XYZ file of C-alpha atoms in Angstrom:
620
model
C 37.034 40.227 145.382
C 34.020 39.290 144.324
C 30.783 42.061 145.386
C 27.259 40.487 146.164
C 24.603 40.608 143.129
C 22.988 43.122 145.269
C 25.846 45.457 145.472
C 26.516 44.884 141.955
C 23.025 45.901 140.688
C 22.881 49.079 143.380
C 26.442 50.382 141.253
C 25.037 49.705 137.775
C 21.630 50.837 138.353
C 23.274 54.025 139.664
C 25.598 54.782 137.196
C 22.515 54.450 134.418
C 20.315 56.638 136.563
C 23.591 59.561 136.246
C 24.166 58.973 132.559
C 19.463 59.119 131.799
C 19.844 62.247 134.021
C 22.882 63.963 131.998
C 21.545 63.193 128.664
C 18.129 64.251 130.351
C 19.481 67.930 131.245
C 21.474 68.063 127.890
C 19.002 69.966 126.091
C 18.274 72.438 128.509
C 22.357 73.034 128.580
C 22.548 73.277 124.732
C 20.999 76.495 124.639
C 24.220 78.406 124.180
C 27.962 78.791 125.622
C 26.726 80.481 129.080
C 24.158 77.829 129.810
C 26.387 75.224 129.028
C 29.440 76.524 131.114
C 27.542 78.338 133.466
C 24.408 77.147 133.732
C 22.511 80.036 132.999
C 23.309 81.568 135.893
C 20.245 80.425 137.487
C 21.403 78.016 139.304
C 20.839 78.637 143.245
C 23.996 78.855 146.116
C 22.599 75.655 147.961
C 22.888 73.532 144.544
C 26.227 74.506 143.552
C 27.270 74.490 147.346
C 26.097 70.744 147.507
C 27.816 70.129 143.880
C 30.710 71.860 144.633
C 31.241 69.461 147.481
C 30.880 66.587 145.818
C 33.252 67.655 143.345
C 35.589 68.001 146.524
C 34.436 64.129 147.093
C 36.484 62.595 145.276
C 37.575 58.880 145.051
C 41.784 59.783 144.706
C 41.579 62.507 147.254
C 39.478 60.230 149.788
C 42.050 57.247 149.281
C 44.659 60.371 150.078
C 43.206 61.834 152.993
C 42.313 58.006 154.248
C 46.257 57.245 153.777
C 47.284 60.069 155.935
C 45.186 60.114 158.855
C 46.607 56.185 159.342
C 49.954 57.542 158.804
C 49.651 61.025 160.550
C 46.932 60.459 163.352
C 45.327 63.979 164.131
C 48.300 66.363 162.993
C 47.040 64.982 159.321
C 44.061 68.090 159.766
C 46.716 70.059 158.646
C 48.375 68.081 155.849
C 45.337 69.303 153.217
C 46.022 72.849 153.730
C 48.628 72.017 150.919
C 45.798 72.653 148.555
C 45.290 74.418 150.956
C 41.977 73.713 151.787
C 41.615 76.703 153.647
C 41.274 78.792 150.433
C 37.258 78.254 150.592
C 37.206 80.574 153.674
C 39.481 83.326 151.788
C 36.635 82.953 148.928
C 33.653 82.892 151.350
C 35.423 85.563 153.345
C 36.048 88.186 149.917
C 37.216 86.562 147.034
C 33.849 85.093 145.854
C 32.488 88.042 146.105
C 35.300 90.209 144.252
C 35.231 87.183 141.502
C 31.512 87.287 140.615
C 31.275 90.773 140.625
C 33.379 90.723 137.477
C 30.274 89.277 135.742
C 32.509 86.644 132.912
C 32.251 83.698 131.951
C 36.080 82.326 132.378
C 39.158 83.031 133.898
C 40.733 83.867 130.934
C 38.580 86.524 130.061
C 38.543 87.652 133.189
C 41.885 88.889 132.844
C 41.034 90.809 129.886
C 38.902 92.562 132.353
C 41.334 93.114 134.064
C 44.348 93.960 132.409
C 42.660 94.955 129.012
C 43.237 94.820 125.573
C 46.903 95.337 124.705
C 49.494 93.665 123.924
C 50.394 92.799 127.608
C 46.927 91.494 128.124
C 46.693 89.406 125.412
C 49.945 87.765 126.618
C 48.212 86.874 129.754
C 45.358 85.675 128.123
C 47.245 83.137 126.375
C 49.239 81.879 129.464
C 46.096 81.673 131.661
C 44.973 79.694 129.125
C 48.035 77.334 129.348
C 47.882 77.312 132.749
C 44.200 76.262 132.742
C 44.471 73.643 130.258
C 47.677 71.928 132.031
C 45.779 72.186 135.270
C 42.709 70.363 133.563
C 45.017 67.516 132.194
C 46.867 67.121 135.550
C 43.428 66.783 137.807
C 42.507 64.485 134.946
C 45.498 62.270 135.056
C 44.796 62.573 138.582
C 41.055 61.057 139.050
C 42.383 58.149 136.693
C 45.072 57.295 138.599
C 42.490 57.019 141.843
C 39.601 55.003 140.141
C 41.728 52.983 138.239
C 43.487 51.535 141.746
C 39.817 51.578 143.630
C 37.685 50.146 140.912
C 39.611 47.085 140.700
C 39.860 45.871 143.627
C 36.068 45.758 143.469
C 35.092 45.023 140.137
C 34.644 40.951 139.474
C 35.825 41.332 135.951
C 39.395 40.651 134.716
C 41.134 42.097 132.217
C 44.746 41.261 132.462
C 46.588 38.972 134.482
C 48.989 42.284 135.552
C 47.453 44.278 138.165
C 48.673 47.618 136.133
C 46.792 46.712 133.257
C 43.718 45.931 135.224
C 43.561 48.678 136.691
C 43.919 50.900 133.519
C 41.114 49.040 132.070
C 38.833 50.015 135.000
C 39.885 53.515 134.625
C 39.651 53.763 130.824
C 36.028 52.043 131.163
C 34.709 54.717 133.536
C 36.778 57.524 132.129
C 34.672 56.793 128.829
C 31.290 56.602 130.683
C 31.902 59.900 132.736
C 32.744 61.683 129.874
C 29.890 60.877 127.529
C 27.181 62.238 130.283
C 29.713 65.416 130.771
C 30.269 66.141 127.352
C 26.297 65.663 126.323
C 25.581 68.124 129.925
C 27.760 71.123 130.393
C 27.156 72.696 133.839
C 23.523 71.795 134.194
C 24.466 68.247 134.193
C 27.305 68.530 136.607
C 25.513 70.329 138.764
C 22.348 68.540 138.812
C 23.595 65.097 139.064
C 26.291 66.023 141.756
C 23.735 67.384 144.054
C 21.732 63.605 143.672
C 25.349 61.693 144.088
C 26.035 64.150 146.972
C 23.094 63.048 149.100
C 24.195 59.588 148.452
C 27.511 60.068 149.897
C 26.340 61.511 152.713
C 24.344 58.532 154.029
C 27.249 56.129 153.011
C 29.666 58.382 154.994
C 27.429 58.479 158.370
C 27.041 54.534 158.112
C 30.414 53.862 157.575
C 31.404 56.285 161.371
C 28.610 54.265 162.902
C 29.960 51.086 161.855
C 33.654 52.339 162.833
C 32.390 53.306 166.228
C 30.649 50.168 166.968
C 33.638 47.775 166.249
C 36.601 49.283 167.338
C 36.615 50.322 170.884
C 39.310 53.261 171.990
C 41.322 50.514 173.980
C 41.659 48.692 170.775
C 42.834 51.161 168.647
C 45.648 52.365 171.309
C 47.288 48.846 170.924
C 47.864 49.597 167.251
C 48.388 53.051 167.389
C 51.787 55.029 168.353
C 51.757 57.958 171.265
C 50.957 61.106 169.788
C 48.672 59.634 167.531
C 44.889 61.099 169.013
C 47.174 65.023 169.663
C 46.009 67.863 167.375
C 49.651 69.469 168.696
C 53.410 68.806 167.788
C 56.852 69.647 168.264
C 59.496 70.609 166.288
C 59.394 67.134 165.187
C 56.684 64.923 164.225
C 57.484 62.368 166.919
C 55.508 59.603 166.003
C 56.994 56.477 166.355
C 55.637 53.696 164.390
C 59.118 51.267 164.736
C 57.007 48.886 167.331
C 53.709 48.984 165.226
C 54.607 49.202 161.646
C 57.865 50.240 160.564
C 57.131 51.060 157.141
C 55.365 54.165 158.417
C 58.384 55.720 159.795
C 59.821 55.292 156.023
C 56.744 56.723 154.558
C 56.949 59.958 156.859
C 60.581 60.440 156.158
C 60.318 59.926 152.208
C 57.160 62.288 152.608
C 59.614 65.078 153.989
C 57.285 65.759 156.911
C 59.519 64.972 159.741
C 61.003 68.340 160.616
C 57.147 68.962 161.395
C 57.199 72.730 162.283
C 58.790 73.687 159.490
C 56.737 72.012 157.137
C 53.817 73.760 158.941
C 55.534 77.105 158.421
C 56.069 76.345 154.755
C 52.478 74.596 154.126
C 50.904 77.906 156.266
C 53.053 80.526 154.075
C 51.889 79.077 150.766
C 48.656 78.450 151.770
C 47.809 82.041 152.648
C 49.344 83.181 149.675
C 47.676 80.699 147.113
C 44.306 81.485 148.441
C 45.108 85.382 148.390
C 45.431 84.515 144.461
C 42.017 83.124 144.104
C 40.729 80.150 142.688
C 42.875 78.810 139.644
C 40.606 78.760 136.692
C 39.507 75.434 136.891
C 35.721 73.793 137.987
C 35.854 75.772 141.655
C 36.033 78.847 140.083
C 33.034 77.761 137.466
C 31.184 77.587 140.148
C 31.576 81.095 141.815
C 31.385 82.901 138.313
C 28.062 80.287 137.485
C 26.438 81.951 141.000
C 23.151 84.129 140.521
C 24.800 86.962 142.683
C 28.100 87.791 144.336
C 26.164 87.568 147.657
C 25.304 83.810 146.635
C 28.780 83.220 145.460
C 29.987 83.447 148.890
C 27.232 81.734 150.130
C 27.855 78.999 148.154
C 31.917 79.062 149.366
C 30.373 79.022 153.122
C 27.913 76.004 152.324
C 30.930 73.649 150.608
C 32.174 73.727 154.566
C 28.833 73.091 156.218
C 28.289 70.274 154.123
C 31.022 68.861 152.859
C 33.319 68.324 156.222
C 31.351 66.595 158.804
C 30.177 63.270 156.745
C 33.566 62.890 154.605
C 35.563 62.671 157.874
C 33.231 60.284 158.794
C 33.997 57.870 156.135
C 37.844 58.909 156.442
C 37.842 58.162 160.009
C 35.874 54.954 159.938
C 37.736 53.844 156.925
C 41.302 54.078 158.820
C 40.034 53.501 162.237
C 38.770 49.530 160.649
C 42.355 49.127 158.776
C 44.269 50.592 162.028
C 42.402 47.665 163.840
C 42.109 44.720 161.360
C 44.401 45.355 158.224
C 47.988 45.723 160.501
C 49.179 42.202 159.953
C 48.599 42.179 155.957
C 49.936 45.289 156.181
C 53.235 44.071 158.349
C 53.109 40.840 156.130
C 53.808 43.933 152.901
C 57.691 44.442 154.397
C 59.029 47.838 153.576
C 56.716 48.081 150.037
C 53.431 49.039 152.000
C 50.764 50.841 149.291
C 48.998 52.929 151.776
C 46.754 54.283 149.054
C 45.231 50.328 149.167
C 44.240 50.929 153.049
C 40.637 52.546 151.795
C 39.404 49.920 149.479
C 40.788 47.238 152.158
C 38.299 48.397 154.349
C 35.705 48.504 152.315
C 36.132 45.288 150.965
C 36.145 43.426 154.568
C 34.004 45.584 156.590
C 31.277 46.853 155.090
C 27.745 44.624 155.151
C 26.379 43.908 151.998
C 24.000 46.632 150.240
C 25.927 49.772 152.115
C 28.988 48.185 150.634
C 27.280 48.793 147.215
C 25.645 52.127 147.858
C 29.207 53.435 148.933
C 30.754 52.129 145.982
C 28.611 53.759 144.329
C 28.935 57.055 145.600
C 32.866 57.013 146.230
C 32.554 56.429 141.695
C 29.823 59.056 141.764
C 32.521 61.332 143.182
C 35.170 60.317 141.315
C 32.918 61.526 138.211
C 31.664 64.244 139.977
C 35.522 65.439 140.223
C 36.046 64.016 136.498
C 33.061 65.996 135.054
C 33.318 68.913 136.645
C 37.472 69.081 135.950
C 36.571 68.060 132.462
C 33.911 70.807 131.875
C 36.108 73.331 132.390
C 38.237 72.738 129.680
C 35.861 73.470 126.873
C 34.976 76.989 128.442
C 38.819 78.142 127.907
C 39.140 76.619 124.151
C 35.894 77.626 122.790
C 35.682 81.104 124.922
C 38.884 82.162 125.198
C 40.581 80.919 121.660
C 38.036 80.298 119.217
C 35.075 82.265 119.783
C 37.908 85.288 120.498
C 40.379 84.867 117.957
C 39.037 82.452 115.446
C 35.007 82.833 115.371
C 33.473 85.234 116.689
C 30.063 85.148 115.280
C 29.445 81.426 114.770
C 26.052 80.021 115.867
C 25.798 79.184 119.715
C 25.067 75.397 118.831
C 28.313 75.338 116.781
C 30.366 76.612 120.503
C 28.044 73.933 122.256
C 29.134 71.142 119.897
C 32.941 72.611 119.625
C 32.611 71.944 123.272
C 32.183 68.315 123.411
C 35.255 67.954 120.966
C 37.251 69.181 123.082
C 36.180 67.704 126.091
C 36.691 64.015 124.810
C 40.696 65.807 123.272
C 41.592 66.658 127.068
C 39.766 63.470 128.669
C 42.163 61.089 126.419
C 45.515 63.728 127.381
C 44.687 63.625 131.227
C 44.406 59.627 130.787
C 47.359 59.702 128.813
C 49.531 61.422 131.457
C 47.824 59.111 134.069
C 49.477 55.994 132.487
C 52.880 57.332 133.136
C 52.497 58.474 136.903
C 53.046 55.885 139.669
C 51.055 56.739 142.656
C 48.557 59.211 143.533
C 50.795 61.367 146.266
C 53.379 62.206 143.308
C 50.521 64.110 141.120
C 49.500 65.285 144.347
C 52.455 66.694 145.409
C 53.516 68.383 142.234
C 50.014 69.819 141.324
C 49.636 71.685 144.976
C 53.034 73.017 145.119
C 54.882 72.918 142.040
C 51.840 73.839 139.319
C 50.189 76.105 141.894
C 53.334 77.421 142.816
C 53.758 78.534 139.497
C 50.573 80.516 139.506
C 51.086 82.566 142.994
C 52.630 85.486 142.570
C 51.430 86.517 139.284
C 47.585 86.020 140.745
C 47.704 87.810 144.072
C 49.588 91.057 142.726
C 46.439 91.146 140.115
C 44.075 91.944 143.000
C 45.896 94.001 145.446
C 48.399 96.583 143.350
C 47.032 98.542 140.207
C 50.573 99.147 139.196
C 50.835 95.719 138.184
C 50.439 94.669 134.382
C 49.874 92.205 132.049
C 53.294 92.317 131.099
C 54.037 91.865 134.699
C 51.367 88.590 135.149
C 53.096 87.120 131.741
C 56.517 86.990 132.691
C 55.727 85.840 136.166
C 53.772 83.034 134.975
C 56.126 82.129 132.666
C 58.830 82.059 135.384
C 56.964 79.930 137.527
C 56.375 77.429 134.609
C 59.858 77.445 134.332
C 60.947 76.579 137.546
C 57.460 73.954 138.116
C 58.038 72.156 135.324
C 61.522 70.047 135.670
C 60.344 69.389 139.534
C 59.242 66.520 137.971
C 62.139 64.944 137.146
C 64.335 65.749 140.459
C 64.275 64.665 144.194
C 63.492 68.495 145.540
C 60.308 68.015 147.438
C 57.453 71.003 145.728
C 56.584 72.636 149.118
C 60.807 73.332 149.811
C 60.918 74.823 146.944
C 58.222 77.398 146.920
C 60.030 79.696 148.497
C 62.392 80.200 145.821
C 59.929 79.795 143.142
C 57.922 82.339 144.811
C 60.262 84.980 145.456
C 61.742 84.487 141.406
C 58.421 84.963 140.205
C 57.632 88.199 142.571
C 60.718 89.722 141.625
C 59.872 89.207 137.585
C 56.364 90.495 138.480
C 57.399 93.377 140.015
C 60.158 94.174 137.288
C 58.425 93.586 134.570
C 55.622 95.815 135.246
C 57.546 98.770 136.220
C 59.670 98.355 133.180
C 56.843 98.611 130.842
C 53.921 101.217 130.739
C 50.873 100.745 133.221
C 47.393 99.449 131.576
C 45.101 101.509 130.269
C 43.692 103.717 133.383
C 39.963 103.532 131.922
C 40.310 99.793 132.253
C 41.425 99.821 135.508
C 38.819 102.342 136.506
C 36.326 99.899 135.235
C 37.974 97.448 136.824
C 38.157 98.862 140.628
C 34.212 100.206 140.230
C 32.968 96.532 139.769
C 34.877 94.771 141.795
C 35.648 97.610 144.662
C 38.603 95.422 146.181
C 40.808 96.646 148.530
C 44.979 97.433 148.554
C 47.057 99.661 147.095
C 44.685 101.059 144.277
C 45.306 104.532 145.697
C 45.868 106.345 142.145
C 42.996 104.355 140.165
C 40.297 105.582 143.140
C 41.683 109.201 142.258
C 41.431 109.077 138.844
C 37.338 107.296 139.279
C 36.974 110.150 142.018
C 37.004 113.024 138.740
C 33.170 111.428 137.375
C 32.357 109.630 140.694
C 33.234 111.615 143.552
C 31.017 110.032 146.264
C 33.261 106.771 146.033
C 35.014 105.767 148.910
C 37.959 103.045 149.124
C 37.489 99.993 150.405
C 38.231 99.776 154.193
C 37.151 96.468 155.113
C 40.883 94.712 155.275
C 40.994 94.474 159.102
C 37.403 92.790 159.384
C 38.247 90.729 156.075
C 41.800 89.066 157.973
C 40.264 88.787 160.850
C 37.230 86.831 159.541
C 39.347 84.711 157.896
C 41.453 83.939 160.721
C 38.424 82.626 162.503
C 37.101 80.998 159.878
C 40.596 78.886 159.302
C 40.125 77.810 162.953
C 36.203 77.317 162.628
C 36.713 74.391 159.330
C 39.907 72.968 161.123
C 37.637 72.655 163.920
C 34.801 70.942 161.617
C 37.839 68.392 160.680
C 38.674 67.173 164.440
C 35.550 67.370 165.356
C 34.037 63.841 163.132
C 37.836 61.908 163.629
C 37.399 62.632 167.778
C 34.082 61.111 167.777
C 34.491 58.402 165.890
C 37.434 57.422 167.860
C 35.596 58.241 170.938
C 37.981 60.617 172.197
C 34.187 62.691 173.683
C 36.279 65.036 175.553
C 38.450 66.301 172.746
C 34.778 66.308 170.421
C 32.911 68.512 172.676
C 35.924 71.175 172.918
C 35.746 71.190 169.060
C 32.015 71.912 168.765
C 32.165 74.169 171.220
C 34.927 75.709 168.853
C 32.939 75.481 166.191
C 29.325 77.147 167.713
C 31.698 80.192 168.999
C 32.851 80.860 165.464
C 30.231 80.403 163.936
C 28.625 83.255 165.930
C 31.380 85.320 165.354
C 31.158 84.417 161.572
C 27.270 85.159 161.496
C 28.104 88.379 163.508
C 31.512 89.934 161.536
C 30.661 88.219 157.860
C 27.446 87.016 157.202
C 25.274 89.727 158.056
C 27.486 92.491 156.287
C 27.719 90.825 152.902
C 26.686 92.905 150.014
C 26.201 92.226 146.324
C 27.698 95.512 145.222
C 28.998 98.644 147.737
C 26.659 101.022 148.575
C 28.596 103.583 146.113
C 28.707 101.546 143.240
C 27.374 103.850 139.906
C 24.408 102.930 138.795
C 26.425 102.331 135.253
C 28.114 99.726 136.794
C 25.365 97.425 137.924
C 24.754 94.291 136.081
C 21.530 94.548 134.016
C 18.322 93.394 135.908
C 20.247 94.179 139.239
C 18.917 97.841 140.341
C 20.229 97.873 143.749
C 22.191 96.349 146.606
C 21.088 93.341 147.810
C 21.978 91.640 151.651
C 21.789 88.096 153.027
């Protein structure tokens, strides 16, 4: 394909204008290690709400979501709480809250805070560590995969006559260009110049609905579309029946494993809540919450990702598959049983969208693929210099010497993830494993740490290790990741729970400074005891029943915020005023039973315990 010079020049002028602004920021970031990974901490809720969501943006995940709402119709709302996606309300709910009262820098050394300094602890230092740097490299080989595919389809340049080596070209060429303007930036630059691609994105999105709705009528799209199709609900079974429309679908939903409907559901729901009990994995969303000014703003900023983020990218999703439902069915028919559904986005984009939009979107679908890239990429300094060097190695080196350290490292896990990327065939296969296998891995080790004081870093060790164990050779077999979760689950609670109670418990003046900071509730019973000899005002923590509740709500309130942009771009006005009515109700419920109660630190909380320059408690 071959893009207008005006489309062209819009995508080139915009990726200079990202890389003058990163190199701009860079010397406000190289201050030191915390303004370079966290920005200083003065970085306001709204900004890394916006940059958060455009981190969530992403070109691989868009061409994902795009696939399965043409495959899946409506029931695909549910298909991304595999991340789950749902875990932002857990965060905004609690867990953001919990997280930045900790007051680190990493996840790593948050577990120190947590489980100490023995030898248990230092144990699960080093395998968060792991588990952080093999999460980097797989959401790295992940965004290369994705821009690789989109980039050439709209790039005029040719590389190689193979389509696989074009495509790697395209990838290696803007993997190299993201990562000079992340590398020279640190957190100020991620944030700063995701909040400026974010805005861009948004007006691309809105277009591309608008265009959607004005070409393809709701008559048109039902004669290309199988019954069941426009239904939030199912059955046991999926029961879509694509044999008369595409056949290739039906194949892609059975080698998918989502046929038996309701029980993936069950399976998607049970890891989901757990995951997002665990917190976020220590990767760029949890950067974020530990880079807020406050724990009040941390949550804040997990409440704004939804706001923003929802409503225009399903949008673009919807418009995207509603103009390849409509116009791309006979190329896609003409494709036999070898259909690339992860081609469907760029198709559309390619053939429907006028000249200069086409250009601006292009330019903000790469502007989130190196919003993902940089802020994926940024975390993986913050473990290696933090959590290895500056800990073990060098303690006292100069902070430009961390800050330079930094960008040596990023550019050692950029060429990894690409690495990796070369040898993975499609997008859904990285997706698959990361969600369920990787995260898998991480579950059971990560929600015991917040809710049982028993538990130790022996404990969060061996249950890691486990889960590695069992994640890793999913790779090589036929077992789908979400079956086995179950199993890997269950293995890795039982080693948990074992190997803590075989081994001492951590030291109890840890723990006690543990619980007073971050005040969480579950079964902390002896710990509050023990802090109840010097503090005997403190109270437990009795806000479980309001905290499930309000995420129970809030799960319905974003799935709501999905339906709501796919109904009306399909016209379906009926089914698009029931979900904003949906939405408004929770939302007032939300304001009422969350908002308004949210507190920096509990009203008990010794005055030893406060961060410095924070002499109080501080409300929304």
């Amino acid at each position: 394909m071959q893009l207008a010079t005006l489309d062209l020049a819009i995508i080139l002028l915009y990726i200079l204008a990202t890389l003058v602004v990163g190199f701009w920021i860079s010397s406000r970031a190289s201050k030191d290690i915390k303004s370079y990974f966290l920005g200083g901490n003065k970085l306001a809720w709204w900004q890394l709400g916006l940059s958060n969501a455009s981190g969530m943006f992403d070109i691989s995940g868009t061409m994902w979501l795009v696939y399965l709402l043409f495959v899946y119709g409506l029931t695909s709302v549910y298909i991304p709480w595999l991340w789950p996606v749902f875990n932002q309300i857990f965060l905004m709910v609690f867990l953001s809250v919990w997280l930045r009262r900790s007051g680190v820098m990493t996840g790593a050394e948050w577990i120190t805070f947590r489980f100490g300094e023995g030898t248990g602890a230092k144990l699960s230092h080093f395998v968060v560590v792991l588990f952080a740097l093999i999460s980097v490299m797989s959401f790295l080989a992940y965004g290369f995969i994705g821009i690789g595919k989109f980039a050439s389809v709209f790039l005029p340049w040719k590389f190689s006559a193979d389509p696989y080596w074009n495509d790697v070209a395209y990838g290696l060429i803007i993997t190299a260009l993201t990562t000079i303007y992340v590398v020279k930036g640190g957190m100020f630059s991620v944030v700063f110049t995701e909040v400026l691609q974010f805005f861009i994105m948004t007006v691309a999105c809105i277009a591309v609905g608008i265009i959607a709705m004005n070409q393809v009528s709701p008559e048109m799209l039902a004669t290309v579309i199988p019954d069941g199709w426009t239904s939030v609900f199912f059955g046991w079974e999926l029961n879509l029946d694509w044999s008369h429309v595409l056949p290739a679908a039906n194949e892609k939903i059975l080698s998918d494993g989502y046929s038996m409907f309701t029980i993936f559901f069950m399976l998607m729901v049970l890891k989901g809540v757990l995951l997002s009990m665990a917190g976020p994995a220590p990767n760029y969303d949890m950067q974020r919450v530990l880079s807020a000014k406050t724990p009040v703003e941390a949550a804040k900023m997990s409440w704004f990702v939804n706001v923003v983020l929802i409503f225009p990218r399903y949008m673009l999703i919807a418009g995207l598959t509603v103009l390849a439902l409509a116009f791309f069915m006979d190329d896609l028919r003409a494709m036999g049983p070898n259909v690339d559904f992860e081609q469907i986005l760029p198709f559309a984009l390619k053939n429907y969208i006028p000249t200069g939009l086409l250009g601006l979107l292009i330019a903000g679908l790469l502007a989130a693929f190196m919003s993902t890239f940089a802020a994926t990429t940024n975390a993986a300094p913050a473990y290696v210099v933090n959590d290895i060097y500056k800990r073990y190695i060098n303690p006292n080196a100069d902070a430009k010497k961390y800050v330079y350290l930094s960008y040596i490292v990023s550019v050692i896990f950029v060429i990894l993830g690409v690495g990796i990327g070369l040898f993975i065939p499609s997008l859904n296969t990285v997706i698959q494993w990361i969600v369920s296998a990787l995260f898998g891995a991480y579950t059971a080790s990560n929600v015991l740490k917040w809710y049982w004081w028993r538990f130790n870093g022996f404990g969060y060790f061996w249950g890691m290790i486990t889960g590695f164990a069992i994640a890793m050779p999913l790779i090589f077999t036929d077992i789908h990741p979400i079956n086995a979760f179950p199993f890997m689950f269950a293995a890795c609670l039982l080693v948990c729970i074992g190997a803590s109670l075989a081994t001492k418990p951590d030291d109890m003046e840890v723990l006690k400074k543990f619980y007073l900071k971050v005040r969480p509730w579950g079964f902390w019973g002896p710990v509050l005891e023990a802090a109840r000899k010097d503090h005997p005002e403190l109270k437990a923590n009795t806000d479980f029943g309001r905290d499930a509740i309000n995420v129970i709500v809030g799960i319905v309130w974003q799935t709501a915020l999905v339906a709501a942009p796919i109904f009306m771009v399909i016209k379906h006005w009926q089914e698009f005023i029931i979900s904003m009515i949906v939405v408004a109700l929770t939302s007032l419920f939300l304001w009422r039973n969350w908002y308004v109660k949210l507190k920096d630190y509990p009203d008990d909380m010794p005055a030893g315990y406060l961060p410095q320059n924070d002499t109080g408690v501080s409300k929304p």
